[in-house]
Short mmCIF file of C-alpha atoms in Angstrom, two decimals:
data_model
loop_
_atom_site.label_atom_id
_atom_site.label_comp_id
_atom_site.label_asym_id
_atom_site.label_seq_id
_atom_site.Cartn_x
_atom_site.Cartn_y
_atom_site.Cartn_z
CA MET K 22 14.54 -22.64 -55.79
CA TYR K 23 13.28 -26.20 -55.65
CA ASN K 24 11.84 -28.33 -52.92
CA TRP K 25 11.43 -32.08 -53.11
CA VAL K 26 9.60 -34.23 -50.61
CA LEU K 27 10.90 -37.76 -50.77
CA ASP K 28 9.18 -40.59 -48.95
CA PHE K 29 10.58 -44.08 -48.62
CA PHE K 30 8.62 -47.26 -48.18
CA ASP K 31 8.92 -48.95 -44.80
CA SER K 32 8.62 -52.72 -44.62
CA HIS K 33 8.11 -54.31 -41.25
CA ALA K 34 6.94 -57.56 -39.83
CA HIS K 35 3.49 -57.84 -38.35
CA CYS K 36 1.37 -60.57 -36.88
CA THR K 37 -2.25 -59.73 -36.19
CA LYS K 38 -4.73 -62.12 -34.63
CA TYR K 39 -8.41 -61.43 -35.03
CA ALA K 40 -11.35 -63.81 -34.82
CA GLY K 41 -9.05 -66.81 -34.92
CA LEU K 42 -7.17 -65.63 -38.02
CA VAL K 43 -3.41 -65.14 -38.00
CA SER K 44 -1.72 -63.16 -40.75
CA ALA K 45 1.39 -64.41 -42.47
CA ILE K 46 4.73 -63.58 -40.88
CA ALA K 47 6.92 -61.27 -42.95
CA THR K 48 10.68 -61.39 -42.63
CA ILE K 49 12.41 -58.04 -42.17
CA HIS K 50 15.05 -57.46 -44.84
CA ALA K 51 15.51 -53.70 -44.52
CA SER K 52 14.24 -50.45 -43.03
CA VAL K 53 13.38 -49.52 -39.45
CA ILE K 54 10.45 -50.98 -37.52
CA GLN K 55 7.84 -48.28 -37.01
CA GLY K 56 7.13 -47.44 -33.39
CA SER K 57 10.33 -48.91 -31.97
CA ALA K 58 12.34 -46.96 -29.41
CA LEU K 59 15.47 -47.25 -31.54
CA GLY K 60 13.71 -46.21 -34.73
CA PRO K 61 14.62 -42.48 -34.73
CA ALA K 62 18.24 -43.10 -33.78
CA LEU K 63 18.63 -45.86 -36.35
CA TYR K 64 17.22 -43.68 -39.11
CA ILE K 65 19.59 -40.84 -38.20
CA VAL K 66 22.51 -43.25 -38.48
CA THR K 67 21.21 -44.58 -41.80
CA ALA K 68 20.65 -41.15 -43.35
CA ALA K 69 23.80 -39.53 -41.95
CA ASP K 70 25.74 -40.09 -45.19
CA LEU K 71 23.09 -38.52 -47.44
CA HIS K 72 24.57 -35.26 -48.76
CA PRO K 73 23.98 -33.19 -51.90
CA VAL K 74 26.28 -33.70 -54.85
CA HIS K 75 26.87 -29.97 -55.36
CA ALA K 76 27.93 -27.71 -52.49
CA CYS K 77 25.46 -24.95 -53.49
CA ASN K 78 22.47 -27.23 -52.83
CA ARG K 79 21.05 -28.22 -49.45
CA ILE K 80 19.31 -31.35 -48.14
CA PHE K 81 17.07 -31.21 -45.07
CA LYS K 82 15.97 -34.50 -43.51
CA PHE K 83 13.00 -34.93 -41.17
CA ALA K 84 12.24 -38.59 -40.41
CA ASP K 85 11.23 -40.10 -43.77
CA ASP K 86 10.69 -36.70 -45.46
CA THR K 87 13.67 -35.32 -47.36
CA TYR K 88 13.75 -31.79 -48.78
CA LEU K 89 16.21 -30.94 -51.53
CA VAL K 90 16.67 -27.19 -52.00
CA VAL K 91 18.31 -25.99 -55.20
CA PRO K 92 18.92 -22.26 -55.81
CA GLY K 93 17.87 -20.73 -59.09
CA VAL K 94 21.45 -20.38 -60.31
CA SER K 95 21.96 -24.15 -60.06
CA THR K 96 18.88 -25.50 -61.82
CA ASP K 97 21.10 -27.54 -64.11
CA THR K 98 22.08 -29.72 -61.13
CA CYS K 99 18.52 -30.86 -60.35
CA GLN K 100 18.59 -34.08 -62.34
CA ALA K 101 22.01 -35.05 -60.98
CA GLU K 102 20.76 -34.55 -57.41
CA ILE K 103 17.69 -36.72 -58.03
CA GLU K 104 19.80 -39.47 -59.53
CA HIS K 105 22.10 -39.25 -56.52
CA LEU K 106 19.12 -39.66 -54.18
CA HIS K 107 17.94 -42.65 -56.20
CA THR K 108 21.39 -44.24 -56.04
CA TRP K 109 21.67 -43.63 -52.32
CA ALA K 110 18.23 -45.14 -51.67
CA THR K 111 19.07 -48.23 -53.73
CA ALA K 112 22.39 -48.70 -51.92
CA ASN K 113 20.54 -48.58 -48.57
CA ASN K 114 17.87 -51.05 -49.70
CA LEU K 115 15.25 -48.30 -49.92
CA GLN K 116 13.05 -47.09 -52.75
CA LEU K 117 12.66 -43.52 -53.93
CA ASN K 118 8.92 -43.01 -54.20
CA ARG K 119 8.60 -40.81 -57.29
CA ALA K 120 4.80 -40.92 -57.10
CA LYS K 121 4.96 -39.02 -53.78
CA THR K 122 7.87 -36.81 -54.80
CA LYS K 123 6.76 -33.24 -55.51
CA GLU K 124 8.47 -30.17 -56.92
CA ILE K 125 7.76 -26.54 -56.15
CA VAL K 126 9.39 -23.50 -57.76
CA PHE K 127 9.59 -20.35 -55.63
CA SER K 128 9.61 -17.06 -57.50
CA ALA K 129 10.76 -13.98 -55.62
CA GLY K 130 9.11 -11.38 -57.85
CA ARG K 131 5.97 -11.25 -59.92
CA ASN K 132 7.09 -8.95 -62.72
CA CYS K 133 10.74 -9.91 -63.17
CA ALA K 134 10.49 -13.63 -62.44
CA PRO K 135 12.65 -15.71 -64.80
CA PRO K 136 11.02 -18.47 -66.85
CA PRO K 137 10.55 -21.67 -64.83
CA PRO K 138 13.04 -24.48 -65.38
CA PRO K 139 11.99 -27.56 -67.34
CA LEU K 140 9.96 -30.21 -65.59
CA CYS K 141 11.76 -33.15 -64.02
CA PRO K 142 10.74 -36.56 -65.38
CA ASP K 143 8.15 -38.44 -63.28
CA ILE K 144 7.93 -35.60 -60.73
CA LYS K 145 4.81 -33.47 -60.46
CA ARG K 146 5.18 -29.73 -60.03
CA GLU K 147 2.91 -28.17 -57.42
CA THR K 148 2.04 -24.61 -56.47
CA SER K 149 1.89 -25.43 -52.74
CA LEU K 150 3.25 -28.09 -50.41
CA ARG K 151 2.61 -29.12 -46.84
CA VAL K 152 5.98 -28.92 -45.11
CA LEU K 153 5.92 -30.32 -41.56
CA GLY K 154 2.32 -29.25 -41.08
CA VAL K 155 2.66 -25.80 -42.66
CA ILE K 156 1.38 -25.13 -46.20
CA VAL K 157 3.96 -23.23 -48.25
CA ASN K 158 3.05 -21.86 -51.67
CA ASP K 159 5.26 -20.82 -54.56
CA LYS K 160 4.77 -17.11 -53.76
CA LEU K 161 5.97 -17.55 -50.16
CA THR K 162 2.77 -16.18 -48.66
CA ALA K 163 0.66 -17.56 -45.83
CA ALA K 164 -2.64 -17.29 -47.71
CA ASP K 165 -2.98 -21.04 -48.35
CA HIS K 166 -2.01 -21.95 -44.78
CA VAL K 167 -4.49 -19.45 -43.33
CA ALA K 168 -7.23 -20.82 -45.60
CA MET K 169 -6.48 -24.33 -44.30
CA LEU K 170 -6.60 -23.08 -40.69
CA LEU K 171 -9.94 -21.37 -41.21
CA SER K 172 -11.42 -24.44 -42.89
CA SER K 173 -10.32 -26.84 -40.16
CA SER K 174 -11.36 -24.40 -37.42
CA SER K 175 -14.83 -24.04 -38.92
CA ARG K 176 -15.27 -27.81 -38.76
CA MET K 177 -14.09 -27.74 -35.16
CA LEU K 178 -16.63 -25.04 -34.27
CA TYR K 179 -19.39 -27.26 -35.64
CA ALA K 180 -18.12 -30.13 -33.49
CA MET K 181 -18.12 -27.84 -30.43
CA ARG K 182 -21.71 -26.84 -31.18
CA VAL K 183 -22.64 -30.52 -31.13
CA LEU K 184 -20.76 -31.02 -27.85
CA ARG K 185 -22.57 -28.08 -26.24
CA ALA K 186 -25.90 -29.47 -27.42
CA HIS K 187 -25.04 -32.69 -25.59
CA GLY K 188 -24.40 -30.85 -22.33
CA THR K 189 -20.66 -30.13 -22.39
CA PRO K 190 -20.01 -27.29 -19.87
CA ALA K 191 -18.55 -23.96 -20.97
CA THR K 192 -15.24 -24.48 -19.15
CA SER K 193 -14.69 -27.74 -21.03
CA LEU K 194 -15.53 -26.05 -24.34
CA HIS K 195 -12.93 -23.40 -23.60
CA ASP K 196 -10.32 -26.08 -22.93
CA ILE K 197 -11.23 -27.90 -26.15
CA PHE K 198 -11.05 -24.68 -28.17
CA HIS K 199 -7.61 -23.82 -26.81
CA ALA K 200 -6.33 -27.37 -27.33
CA THR K 201 -7.56 -27.56 -30.93
CA VAL K 202 -8.11 -24.19 -32.60
CA VAL K 203 -5.68 -21.96 -30.69
CA SER K 204 -2.90 -24.55 -30.61
CA ARG K 205 -3.33 -25.13 -34.35
CA VAL K 206 -3.09 -21.41 -35.08
CA GLU K 207 -0.01 -21.06 -32.87
CA TYR K 208 1.71 -24.12 -34.37
CA ALA K 209 4.99 -23.00 -35.98
CA ALA K 210 3.64 -19.42 -35.97
CA PRO K 211 7.14 -17.81 -35.91
CA ALA K 212 7.88 -19.53 -39.22
CA TRP K 213 4.81 -18.35 -41.17
CA SER K 214 3.23 -15.41 -39.30
CA GLY K 215 5.67 -12.98 -40.92
CA MET K 216 4.27 -13.92 -44.33
CA CYS K 217 0.69 -13.09 -43.28
CA SER K 218 -0.92 -10.16 -45.03
CA ALA K 219 -3.28 -7.74 -43.30
CA THR K 220 -6.16 -9.65 -44.87
CA ASP K 221 -4.92 -12.95 -43.45
CA ARG K 222 -4.67 -11.50 -39.95
CA ALA K 223 -8.12 -9.94 -40.25
CA ARG K 224 -9.64 -13.30 -41.23
CA LEU K 225 -8.02 -15.01 -38.25
CA ASP K 226 -9.18 -12.23 -35.92
CA SER K 227 -12.70 -12.65 -37.28
CA LEU K 228 -12.54 -16.33 -36.35
CA LEU K 229 -11.54 -15.50 -32.76
CA ARG K 230 -14.25 -12.84 -32.41
CA ARG K 231 -16.87 -15.25 -33.71
CA SER K 232 -15.72 -17.91 -31.24
CA LYS K 233 -15.94 -15.45 -28.35
CA ARG K 234 -19.43 -14.39 -29.44
CA LEU K 235 -20.55 -18.03 -29.52
CA GLY K 236 -19.03 -18.70 -26.11
CA TYR K 237 -16.49 -21.27 -27.29
CA CYS K 238 -13.50 -19.45 -25.76
CA ASN K 239 -12.69 -16.95 -23.04
CA ASP K 240 -13.45 -13.30 -23.67
CA ASP K 241 -9.89 -12.36 -22.68
CA LEU K 242 -8.32 -14.43 -25.45
CA PRO K 243 -5.69 -12.14 -27.08
CA ALA K 244 -5.97 -10.93 -30.64
CA ILE K 245 -4.09 -12.77 -33.36
CA ALA K 246 -1.30 -10.15 -33.42
CA ASP K 247 -0.72 -10.66 -29.69
CA LEU K 248 -0.71 -14.45 -30.09
CA PHE K 249 1.88 -14.18 -32.84
CA SER K 250 3.98 -11.74 -30.81
CA ALA K 251 3.96 -14.00 -27.74
CA ALA K 252 4.97 -17.01 -29.87
CA ASP K 253 7.81 -14.99 -31.42
CA ASP K 254 9.10 -13.85 -28.03
CA GLU K 255 9.08 -17.32 -26.52
CA PHE K 256 10.79 -18.91 -29.51
CA PHE K 257 13.41 -16.15 -29.72
CA ARG K 258 14.19 -16.62 -26.03
CA ARG K 259 14.75 -20.33 -26.61
CA VAL K 260 17.04 -19.70 -29.56
CA THR K 261 19.17 -17.06 -27.82
CA SER K 262 19.48 -18.98 -24.54
CA ASN K 263 20.43 -22.34 -26.09
CA SER K 264 23.76 -22.44 -27.91
CA THR K 265 22.91 -25.89 -29.31
CA HIS K 266 19.64 -24.75 -30.88
CA VAL K 267 19.44 -25.42 -34.61
CA LEU K 268 18.83 -21.71 -35.30
CA HIS K 269 21.51 -20.38 -32.96
CA PRO K 270 24.27 -20.38 -35.63
CA TYR K 271 22.13 -18.04 -37.76
CA LEU K 272 22.15 -15.31 -35.09
CA PRO K 273 24.54 -12.40 -35.75
CA VAL K 274 27.58 -11.80 -33.58
CA LYS K 275 27.31 -9.79 -30.41
CA THR K 276 28.59 -6.23 -30.27
CA ASP K 277 30.76 -4.80 -27.51
CA ILE K 278 29.05 -1.67 -26.22
CA PRO K 279 31.29 0.42 -23.91
CA TYR K 280 28.31 2.00 -22.22
CA GLU K 281 24.91 0.78 -21.09
CA LEU K 282 21.95 3.10 -20.82
CA ARG K 283 19.24 0.49 -20.30
CA THR K 284 18.78 -3.24 -20.26
CA ARG K 285 18.35 -4.75 -23.73
CA PRO K 286 16.98 -8.19 -24.58
CA HIS K 287 19.96 -8.73 -26.87
CA CYS K 288 23.18 -6.99 -27.89
CA MET K 289 23.60 -8.62 -31.29
CA THR K 290 24.50 -6.85 -34.49
CA LEU K 291 21.51 -5.94 -36.63
CA ILE K 292 21.32 -7.60 -40.05
CA ASN K 293 20.73 -5.15 -42.87
CA LYS K 294 17.29 -5.51 -44.39
CA THR K 295 17.03 -6.19 -48.11
CA LYS K 296 14.28 -6.94 -50.60
CA PHE K 297 14.55 -10.66 -49.84
CA LEU K 298 15.61 -10.42 -46.17
CA ASN K 299 13.11 -8.42 -44.17
CA ASP K 300 10.52 -8.69 -41.39
CA THR K 301 8.98 -11.79 -42.94
CA ASP K 302 12.07 -13.61 -41.62
CA PHE K 303 11.79 -14.58 -37.95
CA ILE K 304 15.33 -13.61 -36.92
CA ILE K 305 15.22 -10.25 -38.72
CA ARG K 306 11.83 -9.48 -37.21
CA LEU K 307 12.91 -10.18 -33.64
CA LEU K 308 16.30 -8.51 -33.90
CA TYR K 309 14.68 -5.22 -34.90
CA LYS K 310 11.79 -5.65 -32.48
CA TYR K 311 14.13 -5.41 -29.50
CA SER K 312 16.69 -3.03 -30.94
CA TYR K 313 15.10 0.19 -29.67
#
């Protein structure tokens, strides 16, 4: 499986006045002005016709980041897909930034993994990528993301120590901790918490215990497992209650039960677990969580 992150240059006019100096005025020939109210809608219209060449491949677009996913059985289509992206960008007066384009190869198993495909020209192969704020590695584990969280949280704890030394009250420190550390840990947790190992969860719990001991957060702050569980429940409720949610089509069909012994959070058919489809997947995890 492959993942490409494609960034396009944005050119926009600007006129900055500082200390009597006025910069040159640039004429807009293409792209969308950053910060404009119409920017997101205009980009959606512009990128609406960008589709993969082969039906087995998928393209996911988020603002100016484009992810091309190619399954292992279709590695021979990689170069054709890249050339298609280059052609599309040129036709829309954009430039495919190959210097920022990265490739990552996901291997499902350690012992029976097939040999990696050949490198793509001018594209660097990485072992981990930051995808919408979450670090994904080629082994599909959360170890790299947890390491990033612990590193950034440690820097934040030092900043809070400085704030307390300057007289910041405890209630304000608690608010800062929740707005920075807790919110960062909970960010997209349903997507990556299932890939956390017991060691990863223990390291995150150690961070919370240390913060409580130092007085940076409330003593009743839940453990990391409870934070993950609450995030899963809330996100699952949003998916099941909103038929237009992007994940709603991935939910299984509902079953007709002729009897009802107790109230159930859902009456959907359970998806059979496999080696590659198990509790690390958010939908599988929540379907089985509320099935008994």
